[in-house]
Tab-separated table of C-alpha atoms in Angstrom:
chain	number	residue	atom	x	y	z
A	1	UNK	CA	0.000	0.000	0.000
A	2	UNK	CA	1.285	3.231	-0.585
A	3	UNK	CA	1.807	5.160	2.663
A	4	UNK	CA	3.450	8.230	0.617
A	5	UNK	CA	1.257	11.589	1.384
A	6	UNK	CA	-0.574	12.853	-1.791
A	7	UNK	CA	1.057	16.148	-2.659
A	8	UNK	CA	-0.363	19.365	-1.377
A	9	UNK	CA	-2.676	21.660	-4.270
A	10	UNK	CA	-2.919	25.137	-4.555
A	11	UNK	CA	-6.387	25.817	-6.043
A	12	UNK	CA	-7.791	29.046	-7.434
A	13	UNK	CA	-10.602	29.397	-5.237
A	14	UNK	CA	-13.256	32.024	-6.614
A	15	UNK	CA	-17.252	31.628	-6.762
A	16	UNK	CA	-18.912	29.225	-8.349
A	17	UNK	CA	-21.062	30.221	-11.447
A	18	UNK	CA	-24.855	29.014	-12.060
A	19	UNK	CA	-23.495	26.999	-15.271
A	20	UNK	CA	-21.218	25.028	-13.016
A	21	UNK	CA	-23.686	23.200	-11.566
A	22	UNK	CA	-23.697	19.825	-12.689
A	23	UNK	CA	-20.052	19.704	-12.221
A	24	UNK	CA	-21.523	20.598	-8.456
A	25	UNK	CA	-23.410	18.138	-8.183
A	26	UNK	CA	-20.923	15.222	-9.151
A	27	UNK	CA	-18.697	16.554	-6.063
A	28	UNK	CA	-21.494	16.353	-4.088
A	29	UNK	CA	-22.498	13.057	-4.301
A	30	UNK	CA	-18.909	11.977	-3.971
A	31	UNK	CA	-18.555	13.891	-0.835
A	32	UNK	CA	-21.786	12.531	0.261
A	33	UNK	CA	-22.116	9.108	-1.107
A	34	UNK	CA	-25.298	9.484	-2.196
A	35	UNK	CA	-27.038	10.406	-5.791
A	36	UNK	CA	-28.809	13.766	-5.819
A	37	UNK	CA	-32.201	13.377	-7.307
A	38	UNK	CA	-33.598	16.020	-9.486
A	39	UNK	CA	-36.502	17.104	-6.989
A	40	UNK	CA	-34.305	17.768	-3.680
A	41	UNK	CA	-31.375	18.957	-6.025
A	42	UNK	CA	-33.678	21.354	-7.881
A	43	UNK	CA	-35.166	22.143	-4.599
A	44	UNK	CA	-31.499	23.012	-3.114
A	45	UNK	CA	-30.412	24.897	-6.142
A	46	UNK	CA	-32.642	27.529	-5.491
A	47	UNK	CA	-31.557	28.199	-2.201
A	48	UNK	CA	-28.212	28.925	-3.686
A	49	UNK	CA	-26.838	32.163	-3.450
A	50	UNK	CA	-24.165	31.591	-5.896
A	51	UNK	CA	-22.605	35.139	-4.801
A	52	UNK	CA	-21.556	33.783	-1.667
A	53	UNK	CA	-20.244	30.121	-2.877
A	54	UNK	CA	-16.897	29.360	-3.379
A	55	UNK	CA	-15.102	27.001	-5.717
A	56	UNK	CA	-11.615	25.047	-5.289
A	57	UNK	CA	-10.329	24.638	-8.826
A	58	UNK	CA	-7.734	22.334	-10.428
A	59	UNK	CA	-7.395	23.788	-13.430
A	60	UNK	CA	-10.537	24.477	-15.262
A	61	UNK	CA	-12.217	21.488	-12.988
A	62	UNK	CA	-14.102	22.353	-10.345
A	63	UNK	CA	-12.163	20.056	-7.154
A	64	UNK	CA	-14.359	21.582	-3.346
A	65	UNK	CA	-16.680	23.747	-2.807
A	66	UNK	CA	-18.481	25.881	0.346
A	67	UNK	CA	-21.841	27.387	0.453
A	68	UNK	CA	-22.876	30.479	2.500
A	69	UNK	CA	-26.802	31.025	2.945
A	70	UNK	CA	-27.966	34.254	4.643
A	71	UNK	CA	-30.260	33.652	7.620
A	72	UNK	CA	-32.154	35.824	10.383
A	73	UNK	CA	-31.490	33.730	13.181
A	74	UNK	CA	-32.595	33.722	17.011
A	75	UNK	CA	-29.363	34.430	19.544
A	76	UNK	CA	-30.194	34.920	23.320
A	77	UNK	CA	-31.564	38.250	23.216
A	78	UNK	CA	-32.971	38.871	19.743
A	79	UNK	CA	-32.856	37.676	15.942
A	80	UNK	CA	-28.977	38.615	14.237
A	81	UNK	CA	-27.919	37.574	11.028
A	82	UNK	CA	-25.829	34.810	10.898
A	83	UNK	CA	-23.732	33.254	7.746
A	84	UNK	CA	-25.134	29.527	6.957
A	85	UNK	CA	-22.417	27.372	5.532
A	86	UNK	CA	-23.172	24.315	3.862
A	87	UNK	CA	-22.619	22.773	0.332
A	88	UNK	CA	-19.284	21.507	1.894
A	89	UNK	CA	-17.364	18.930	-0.393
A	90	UNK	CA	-14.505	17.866	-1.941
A	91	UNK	CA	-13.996	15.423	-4.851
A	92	UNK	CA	-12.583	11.738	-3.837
A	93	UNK	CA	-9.948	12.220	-5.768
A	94	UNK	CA	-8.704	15.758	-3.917
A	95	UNK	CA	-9.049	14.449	-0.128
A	96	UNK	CA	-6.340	15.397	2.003
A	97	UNK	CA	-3.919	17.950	-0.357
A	98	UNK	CA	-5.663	20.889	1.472
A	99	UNK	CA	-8.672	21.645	-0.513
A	100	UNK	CA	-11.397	21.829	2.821
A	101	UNK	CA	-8.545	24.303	4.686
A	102	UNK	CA	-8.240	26.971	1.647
A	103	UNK	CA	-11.915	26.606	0.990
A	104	UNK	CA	-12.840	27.452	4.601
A	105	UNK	CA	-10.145	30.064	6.225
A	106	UNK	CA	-10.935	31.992	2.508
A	107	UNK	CA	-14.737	31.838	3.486
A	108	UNK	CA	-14.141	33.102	6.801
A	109	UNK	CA	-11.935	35.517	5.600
A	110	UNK	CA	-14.743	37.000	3.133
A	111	UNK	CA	-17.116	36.530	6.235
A	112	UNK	CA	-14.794	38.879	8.189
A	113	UNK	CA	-14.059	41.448	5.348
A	114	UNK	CA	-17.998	41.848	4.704
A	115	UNK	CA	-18.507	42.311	8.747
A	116	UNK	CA	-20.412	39.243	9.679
A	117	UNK	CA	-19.759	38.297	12.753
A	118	UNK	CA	-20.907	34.974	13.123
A	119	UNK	CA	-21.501	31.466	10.753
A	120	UNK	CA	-22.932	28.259	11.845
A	121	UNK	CA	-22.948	25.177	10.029
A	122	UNK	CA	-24.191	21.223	10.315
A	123	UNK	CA	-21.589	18.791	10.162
A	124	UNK	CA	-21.569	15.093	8.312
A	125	UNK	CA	-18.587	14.288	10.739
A	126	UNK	CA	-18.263	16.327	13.872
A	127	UNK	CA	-14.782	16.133	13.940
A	128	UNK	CA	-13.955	17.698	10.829
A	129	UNK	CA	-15.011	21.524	11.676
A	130	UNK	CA	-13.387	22.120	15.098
A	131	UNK	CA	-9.889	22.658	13.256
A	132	UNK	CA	-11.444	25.869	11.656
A	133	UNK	CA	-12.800	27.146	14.963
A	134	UNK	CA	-16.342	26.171	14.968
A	135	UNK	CA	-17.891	24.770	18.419
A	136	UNK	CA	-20.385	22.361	19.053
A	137	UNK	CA	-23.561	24.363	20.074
A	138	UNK	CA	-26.653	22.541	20.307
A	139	UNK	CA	-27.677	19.113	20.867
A	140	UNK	CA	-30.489	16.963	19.032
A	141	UNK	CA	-32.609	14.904	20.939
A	142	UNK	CA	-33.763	11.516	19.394
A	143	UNK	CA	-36.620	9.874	20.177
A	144	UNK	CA	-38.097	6.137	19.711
A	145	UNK	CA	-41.539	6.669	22.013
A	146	UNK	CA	-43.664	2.981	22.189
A	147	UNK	CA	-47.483	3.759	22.066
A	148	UNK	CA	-47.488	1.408	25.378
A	149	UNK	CA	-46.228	3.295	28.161
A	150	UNK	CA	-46.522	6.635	26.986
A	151	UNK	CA	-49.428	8.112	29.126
A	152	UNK	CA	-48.698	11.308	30.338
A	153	UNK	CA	-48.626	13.034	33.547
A	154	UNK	CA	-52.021	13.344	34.872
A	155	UNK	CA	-51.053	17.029	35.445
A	156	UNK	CA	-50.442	17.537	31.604
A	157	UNK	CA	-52.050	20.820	29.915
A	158	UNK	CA	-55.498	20.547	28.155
A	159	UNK	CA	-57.849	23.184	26.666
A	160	UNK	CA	-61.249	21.657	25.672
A	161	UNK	CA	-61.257	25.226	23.049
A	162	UNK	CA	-58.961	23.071	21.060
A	163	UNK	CA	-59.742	20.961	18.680
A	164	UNK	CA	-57.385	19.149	15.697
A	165	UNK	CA	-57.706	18.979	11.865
A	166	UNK	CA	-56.134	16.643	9.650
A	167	UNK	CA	-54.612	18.359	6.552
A	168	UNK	CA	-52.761	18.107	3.915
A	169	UNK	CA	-49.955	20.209	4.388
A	170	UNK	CA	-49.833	21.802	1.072
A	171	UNK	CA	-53.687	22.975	1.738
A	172	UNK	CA	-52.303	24.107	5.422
A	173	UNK	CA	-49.264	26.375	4.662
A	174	UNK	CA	-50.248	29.606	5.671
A	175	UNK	CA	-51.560	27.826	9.152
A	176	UNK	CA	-48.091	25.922	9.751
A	177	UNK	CA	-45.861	29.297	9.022
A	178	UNK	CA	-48.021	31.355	11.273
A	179	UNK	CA	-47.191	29.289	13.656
A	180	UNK	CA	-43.551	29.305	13.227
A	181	UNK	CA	-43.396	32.699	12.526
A	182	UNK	CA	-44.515	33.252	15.976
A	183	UNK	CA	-42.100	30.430	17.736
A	184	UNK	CA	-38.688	31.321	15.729
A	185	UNK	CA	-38.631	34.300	18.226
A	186	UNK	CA	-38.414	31.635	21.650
A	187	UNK	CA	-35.818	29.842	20.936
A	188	UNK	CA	-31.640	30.174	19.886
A	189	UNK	CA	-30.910	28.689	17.316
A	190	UNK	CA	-34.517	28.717	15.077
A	191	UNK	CA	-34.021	30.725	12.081
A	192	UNK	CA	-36.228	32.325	9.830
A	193	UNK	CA	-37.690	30.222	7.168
A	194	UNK	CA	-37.876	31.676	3.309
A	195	UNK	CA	-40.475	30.637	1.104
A	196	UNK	CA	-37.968	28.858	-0.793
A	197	UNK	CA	-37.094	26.664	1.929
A	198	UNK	CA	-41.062	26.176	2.805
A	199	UNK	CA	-41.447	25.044	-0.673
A	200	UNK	CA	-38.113	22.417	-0.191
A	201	UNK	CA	-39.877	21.081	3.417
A	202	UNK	CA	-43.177	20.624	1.949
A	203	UNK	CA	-42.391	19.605	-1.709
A	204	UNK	CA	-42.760	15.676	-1.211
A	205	UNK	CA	-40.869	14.162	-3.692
A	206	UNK	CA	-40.651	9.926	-3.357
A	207	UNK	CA	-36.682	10.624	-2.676
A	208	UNK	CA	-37.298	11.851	1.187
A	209	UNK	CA	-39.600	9.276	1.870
A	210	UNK	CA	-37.496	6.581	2.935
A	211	UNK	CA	-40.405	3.494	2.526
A	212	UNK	CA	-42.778	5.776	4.603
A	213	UNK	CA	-46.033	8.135	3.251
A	214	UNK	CA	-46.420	11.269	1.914
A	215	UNK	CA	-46.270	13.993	4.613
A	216	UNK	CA	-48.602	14.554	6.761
A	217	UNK	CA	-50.046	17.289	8.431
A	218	UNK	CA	-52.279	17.799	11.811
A	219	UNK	CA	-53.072	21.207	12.949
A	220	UNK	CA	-54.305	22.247	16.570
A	221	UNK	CA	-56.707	25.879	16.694
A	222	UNK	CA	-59.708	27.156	17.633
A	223	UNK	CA	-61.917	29.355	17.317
A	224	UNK	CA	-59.162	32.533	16.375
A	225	UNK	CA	-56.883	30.259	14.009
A	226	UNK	CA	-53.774	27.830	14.403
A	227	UNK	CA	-52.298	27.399	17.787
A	228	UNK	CA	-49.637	24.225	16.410
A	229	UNK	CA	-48.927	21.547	13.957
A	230	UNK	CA	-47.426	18.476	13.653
A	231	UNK	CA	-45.738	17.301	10.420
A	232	UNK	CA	-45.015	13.511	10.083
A	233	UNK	CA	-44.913	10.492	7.680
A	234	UNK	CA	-46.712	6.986	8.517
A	235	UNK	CA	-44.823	3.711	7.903
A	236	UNK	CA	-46.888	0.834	7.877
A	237	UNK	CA	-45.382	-2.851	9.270
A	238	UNK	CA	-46.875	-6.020	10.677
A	239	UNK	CA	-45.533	-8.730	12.759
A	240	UNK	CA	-44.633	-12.210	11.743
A	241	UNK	CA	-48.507	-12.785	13.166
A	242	UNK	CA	-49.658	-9.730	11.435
A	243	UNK	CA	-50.281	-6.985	14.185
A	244	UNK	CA	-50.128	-4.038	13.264
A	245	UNK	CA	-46.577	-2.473	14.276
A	246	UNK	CA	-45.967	0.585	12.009
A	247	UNK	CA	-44.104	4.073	13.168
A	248	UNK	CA	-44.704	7.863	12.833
A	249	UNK	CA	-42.057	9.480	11.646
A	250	UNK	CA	-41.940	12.896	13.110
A	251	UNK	CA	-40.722	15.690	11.438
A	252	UNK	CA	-41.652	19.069	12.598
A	253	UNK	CA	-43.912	19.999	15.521
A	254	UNK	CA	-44.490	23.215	17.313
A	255	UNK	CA	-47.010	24.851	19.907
A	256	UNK	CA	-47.882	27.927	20.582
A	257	UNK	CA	-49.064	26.803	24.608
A	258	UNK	CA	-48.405	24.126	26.473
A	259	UNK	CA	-51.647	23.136	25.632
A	260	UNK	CA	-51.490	22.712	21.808
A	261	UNK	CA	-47.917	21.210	22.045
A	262	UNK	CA	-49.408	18.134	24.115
A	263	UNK	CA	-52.658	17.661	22.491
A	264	UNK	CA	-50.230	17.403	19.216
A	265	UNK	CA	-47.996	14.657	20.506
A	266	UNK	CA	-50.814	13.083	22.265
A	267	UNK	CA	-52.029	12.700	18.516
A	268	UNK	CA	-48.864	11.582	16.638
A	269	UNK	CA	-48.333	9.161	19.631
A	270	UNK	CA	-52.404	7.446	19.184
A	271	UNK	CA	-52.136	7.237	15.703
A	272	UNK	CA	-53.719	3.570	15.051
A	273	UNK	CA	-51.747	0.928	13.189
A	274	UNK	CA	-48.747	2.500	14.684
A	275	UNK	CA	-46.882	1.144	17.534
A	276	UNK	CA	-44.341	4.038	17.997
A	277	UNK	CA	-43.369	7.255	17.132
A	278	UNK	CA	-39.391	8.426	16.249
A	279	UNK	CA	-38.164	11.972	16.321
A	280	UNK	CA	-34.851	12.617	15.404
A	281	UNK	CA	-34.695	15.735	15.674
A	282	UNK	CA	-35.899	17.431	18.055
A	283	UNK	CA	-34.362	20.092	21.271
A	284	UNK	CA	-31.941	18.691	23.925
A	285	UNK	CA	-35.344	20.020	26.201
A	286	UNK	CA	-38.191	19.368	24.115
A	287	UNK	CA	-40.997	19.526	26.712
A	288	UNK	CA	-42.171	16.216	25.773
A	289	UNK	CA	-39.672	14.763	28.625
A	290	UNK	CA	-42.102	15.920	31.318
A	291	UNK	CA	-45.302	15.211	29.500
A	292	UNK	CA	-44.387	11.212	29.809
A	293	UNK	CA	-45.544	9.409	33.115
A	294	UNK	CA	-42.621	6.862	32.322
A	295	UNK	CA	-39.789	8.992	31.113
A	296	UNK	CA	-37.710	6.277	30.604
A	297	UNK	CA	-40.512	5.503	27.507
A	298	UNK	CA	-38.507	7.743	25.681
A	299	UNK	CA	-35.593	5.723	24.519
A	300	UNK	CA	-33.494	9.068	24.163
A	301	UNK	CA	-30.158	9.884	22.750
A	302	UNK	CA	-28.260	13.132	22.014
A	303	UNK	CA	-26.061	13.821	19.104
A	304	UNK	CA	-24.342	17.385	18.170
A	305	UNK	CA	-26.732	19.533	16.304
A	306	UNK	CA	-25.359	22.871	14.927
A	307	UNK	CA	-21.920	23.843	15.553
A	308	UNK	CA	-21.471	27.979	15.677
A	309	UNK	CA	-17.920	29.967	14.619
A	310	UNK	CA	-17.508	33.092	15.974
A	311	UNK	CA	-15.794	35.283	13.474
A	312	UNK	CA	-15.108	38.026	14.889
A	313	UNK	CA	-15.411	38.509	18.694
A	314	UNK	CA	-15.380	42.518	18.895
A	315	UNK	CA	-18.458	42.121	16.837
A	316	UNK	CA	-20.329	38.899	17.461
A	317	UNK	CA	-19.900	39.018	21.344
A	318	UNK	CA	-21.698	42.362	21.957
A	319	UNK	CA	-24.412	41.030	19.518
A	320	UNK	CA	-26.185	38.932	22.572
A	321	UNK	CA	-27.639	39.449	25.387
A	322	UNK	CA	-26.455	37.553	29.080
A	323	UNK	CA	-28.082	36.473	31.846
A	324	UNK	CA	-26.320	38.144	34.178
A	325	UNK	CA	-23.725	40.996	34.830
A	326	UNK	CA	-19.810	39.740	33.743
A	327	UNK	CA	-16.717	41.923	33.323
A	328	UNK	CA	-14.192	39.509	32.533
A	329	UNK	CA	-10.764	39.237	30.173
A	330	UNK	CA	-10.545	36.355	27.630
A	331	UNK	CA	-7.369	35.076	25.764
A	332	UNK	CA	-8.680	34.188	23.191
A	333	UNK	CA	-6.991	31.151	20.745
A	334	UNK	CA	-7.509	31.238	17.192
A	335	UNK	CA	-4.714	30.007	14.474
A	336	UNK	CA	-7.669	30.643	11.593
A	337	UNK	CA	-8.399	34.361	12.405
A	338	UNK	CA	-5.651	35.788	13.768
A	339	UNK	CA	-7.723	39.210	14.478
A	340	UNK	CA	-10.015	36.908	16.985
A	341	UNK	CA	-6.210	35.876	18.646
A	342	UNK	CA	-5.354	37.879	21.862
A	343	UNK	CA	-7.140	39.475	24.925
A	344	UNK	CA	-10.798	40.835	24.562
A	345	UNK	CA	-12.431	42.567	27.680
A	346	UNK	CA	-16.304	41.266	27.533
A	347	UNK	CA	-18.326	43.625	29.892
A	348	UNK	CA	-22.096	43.068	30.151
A	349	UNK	CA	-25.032	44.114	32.238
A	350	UNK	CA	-28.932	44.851	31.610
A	351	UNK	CA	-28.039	47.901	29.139
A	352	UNK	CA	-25.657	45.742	27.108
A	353	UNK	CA	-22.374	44.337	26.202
A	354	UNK	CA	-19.073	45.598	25.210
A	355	UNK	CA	-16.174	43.683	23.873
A	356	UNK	CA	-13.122	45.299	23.477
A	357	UNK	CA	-9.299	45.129	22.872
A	358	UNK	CA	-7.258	45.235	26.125
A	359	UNK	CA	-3.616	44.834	27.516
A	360	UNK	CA	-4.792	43.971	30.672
A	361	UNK	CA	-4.248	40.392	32.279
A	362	UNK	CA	-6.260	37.692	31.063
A	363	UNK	CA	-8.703	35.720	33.754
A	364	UNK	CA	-9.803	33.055	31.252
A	365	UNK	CA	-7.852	31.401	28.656
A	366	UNK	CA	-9.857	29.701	26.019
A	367	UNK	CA	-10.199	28.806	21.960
A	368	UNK	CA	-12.717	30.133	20.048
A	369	UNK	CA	-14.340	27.229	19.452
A	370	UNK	CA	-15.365	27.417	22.934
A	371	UNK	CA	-16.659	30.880	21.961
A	372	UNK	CA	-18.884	29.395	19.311
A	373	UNK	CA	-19.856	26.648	21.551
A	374	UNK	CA	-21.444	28.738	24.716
A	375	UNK	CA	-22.421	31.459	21.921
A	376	UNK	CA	-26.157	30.565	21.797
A	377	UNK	CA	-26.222	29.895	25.699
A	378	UNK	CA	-26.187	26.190	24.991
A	379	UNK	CA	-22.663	24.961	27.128
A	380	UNK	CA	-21.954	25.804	30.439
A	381	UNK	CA	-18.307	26.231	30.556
A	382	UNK	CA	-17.348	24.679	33.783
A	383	UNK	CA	-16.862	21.038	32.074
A	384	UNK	CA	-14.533	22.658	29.551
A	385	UNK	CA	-12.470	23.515	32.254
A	386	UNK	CA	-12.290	20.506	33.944
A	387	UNK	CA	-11.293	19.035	30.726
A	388	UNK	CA	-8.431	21.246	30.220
A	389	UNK	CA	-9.834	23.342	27.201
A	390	UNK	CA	-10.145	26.452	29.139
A	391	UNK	CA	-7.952	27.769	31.769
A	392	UNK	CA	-9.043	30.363	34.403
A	393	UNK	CA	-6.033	32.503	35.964
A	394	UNK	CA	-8.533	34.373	38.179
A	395	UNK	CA	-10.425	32.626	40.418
A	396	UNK	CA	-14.109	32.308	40.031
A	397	UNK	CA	-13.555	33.778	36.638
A	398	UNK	CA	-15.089	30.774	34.702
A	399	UNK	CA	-18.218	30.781	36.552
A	400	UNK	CA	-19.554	33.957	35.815
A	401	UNK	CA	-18.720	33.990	32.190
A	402	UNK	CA	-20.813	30.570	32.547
A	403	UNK	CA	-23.760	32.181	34.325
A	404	UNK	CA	-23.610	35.002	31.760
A	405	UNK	CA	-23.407	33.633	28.425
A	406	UNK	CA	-26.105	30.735	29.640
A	407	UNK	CA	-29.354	30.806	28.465
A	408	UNK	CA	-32.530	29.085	29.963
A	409	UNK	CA	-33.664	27.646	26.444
A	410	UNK	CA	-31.453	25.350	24.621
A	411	UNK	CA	-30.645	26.536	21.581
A	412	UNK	CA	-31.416	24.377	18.665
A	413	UNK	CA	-32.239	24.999	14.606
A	414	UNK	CA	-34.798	22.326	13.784
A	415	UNK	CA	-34.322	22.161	10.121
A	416	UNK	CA	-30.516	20.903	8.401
A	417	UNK	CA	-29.516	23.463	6.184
């Protein structure tokens, strides 16, 4: 086998044009072993904002690629815009001579030059984005809920106003983004949703099925209009003495009260001919953990969600708001962005933030992926000290830049960009 190191490439890296796209899409489905089907590609290509993609070229072939998408997103404190990255690949035949690395400290450096201040990303492997910076941020929460055993709490919320309708979700549209319109504000993490990316959720094609139905759609309301939905797929399966043992296959599901939130799950979890429901995606504290009488009924499992990279901490740390008063020096590590590198004074209170150069001493010594982890008030920081990631040369130090940059709901995005 030949253990000699393929030889480093220097590739003009510029934005990708329109006409390039089906040499996009054959690095795509290299990068992502999978074929792109003309429904969900068409679907992604016009969420493209070709602009603010970048190619790695060999020549006149097109070798990587990164994707920036502009979003409104929800940060503790108000809604910010944030650079989405995605569309990350690079062809099999380009792995490891440096192609991801030019590709991602240019984008960051065009991120920096154009003054935004923070990007945030989903990763296929989580250990491939912490070299450029980025921090793990939120948490998923997967679920695999048995129809036996999952009676709630008899203290659980109910409004006899409501009442539920069974839709398609086409026919329900301006229902379901009322409703999120009016959520995306709760919660770090949720980001606004464009009608482009409505039409990619609810376009059906038989590609994002996986064996299951079309998509379904219940909505809770009453008598004034939508309080929540639930969008889900049905597969059917029997047992080897043909019971019915089919699943509901969650996909989206908001309230707007406690109320409509557990009259919706109480739904997707009674469906007949189903035995169980899985969510994989849902918030590290998705309320449905207290709703069960028998929380261990909930089979649940975490896996990273977003990961956030701060870009530029004069900028991006003053954009929040904190949950209580800090004045506090970071050292701040960063070998991508060497204006992040060196000591920032972060002082906050009710008014507001601050961030600032400073010569003065440092009390916490951290790298910025730590930053982009604790950015959307997901991480408390004191287990990244007792790892070893983050030092504190002033005592106590830690814990209030812990208590301050927490936030009481977990962030989380809900939909993979």
């Amino acid at each position: 086998m030949n253990t000699e190191p393929s030889p480093q490439l220097n590739p003009v890296i510029r934005p990708i044009k329109n006409s390039e796209w089906d040499q996009w899409i054959v690095i795509d489905e290299e990068a992502f072993a999978m074929d792109a089907t003309e429904p969900r590609a068409g679907q992604f290509r016009a969420l493209v904002e070709w602009d603010r993609s970048l190619g790695a070229y060999d020549g006149d072939l097109l070798v990587g690629s990164t994707m920036g998408l502009s979003f409104t997103m929800t940060v503790p404190g108000g809604r910010r815009p944030v650079c989405g990255v995605t569309g990350v690949a690079v062809l099999a035949s380009h792995r490891r001579r440096g192609v991801l690395s030019s590709l991602m400290r240019r984008q960051l450096a065009d991120l920096h030059e154009s003054g935004e201040a923070v990007a945030v990303l989903y990763a296929s492997e989580g250990a491939i984005y912490g070299r450029y910076g980025y921090g793990r941020a939120s948490d998923n929460l997967v679920l695999r809920i048995p129809k036996r055993g999952s009676e709630f709490v008899p203290y659980a919320p109910a409004d006899p106003s409501l009442r539920l309708r069974v839709v398609r979700p086409a026919a329900a549209r301006a229902d379901i983004e009322k409703v999120f319109d009016s959520v995306v504000t709760t919660r770090p993490g949720l980001y606004a949703r464009s009608p482009e990316r409505w039409d990619a959720m609810l376009d059906d094609d038989e590609s994002s099925r996986y064996g299951a139905t079309t998509l379904r759609c219940v909505i809770a309301e009453d008598d004034a209009g939508p309080r929540g939905y639930a969008l889900f797929r049905l597969k059917a399966d029997y047992t080897d003495h043909d019971v019915a043992d089919g699943e509901v296959r969650l996909r989206d599901l908001f309230g707007l009260d406690p109320a409509a939130y557990a009259l919706l799950w109480r739904h997707v979890l009674d469906r007949d001919l189903c035995s169980r429901v899985y969510a994989s995606n849902r918030p590290a504290d998705d309320p449905i953990m207290h709703l069960l009488a028998e929380p261990r009924m909930l089979n649940a499992a975490f896996v990273d969600e977003m990961w956030v990279r701060v870009v530029d901490a004069g900028r991006a740390l003053p954009d929040r708001a904190y949950s209580a008063p800090v004045d506090v020096v970071l050292d701040v590590a960063d070998t991508v962005c060497p204006w992040n590198a060196g000591r920032w004074r972060l002082s906050a209170d009710a008014t507001g933030a601050t961030c600032a150069r400073t010569n003065d001493p440092a009390d916490v010594e951290l790298p910025v992926s730590v930053l982009g982890a604790a950015y959307l008030g997901g991480r408390t920081l004191g287990a990244y000290e007792a790892a070893g990631v983050i030092r504190e040369t002033r005592p106590g130090a830690v814990r209030a830049l812990s208590a301050a940059m927490s936030w009481e709901t977990k962030p989380w995005g809900g939909l993979i960009f």
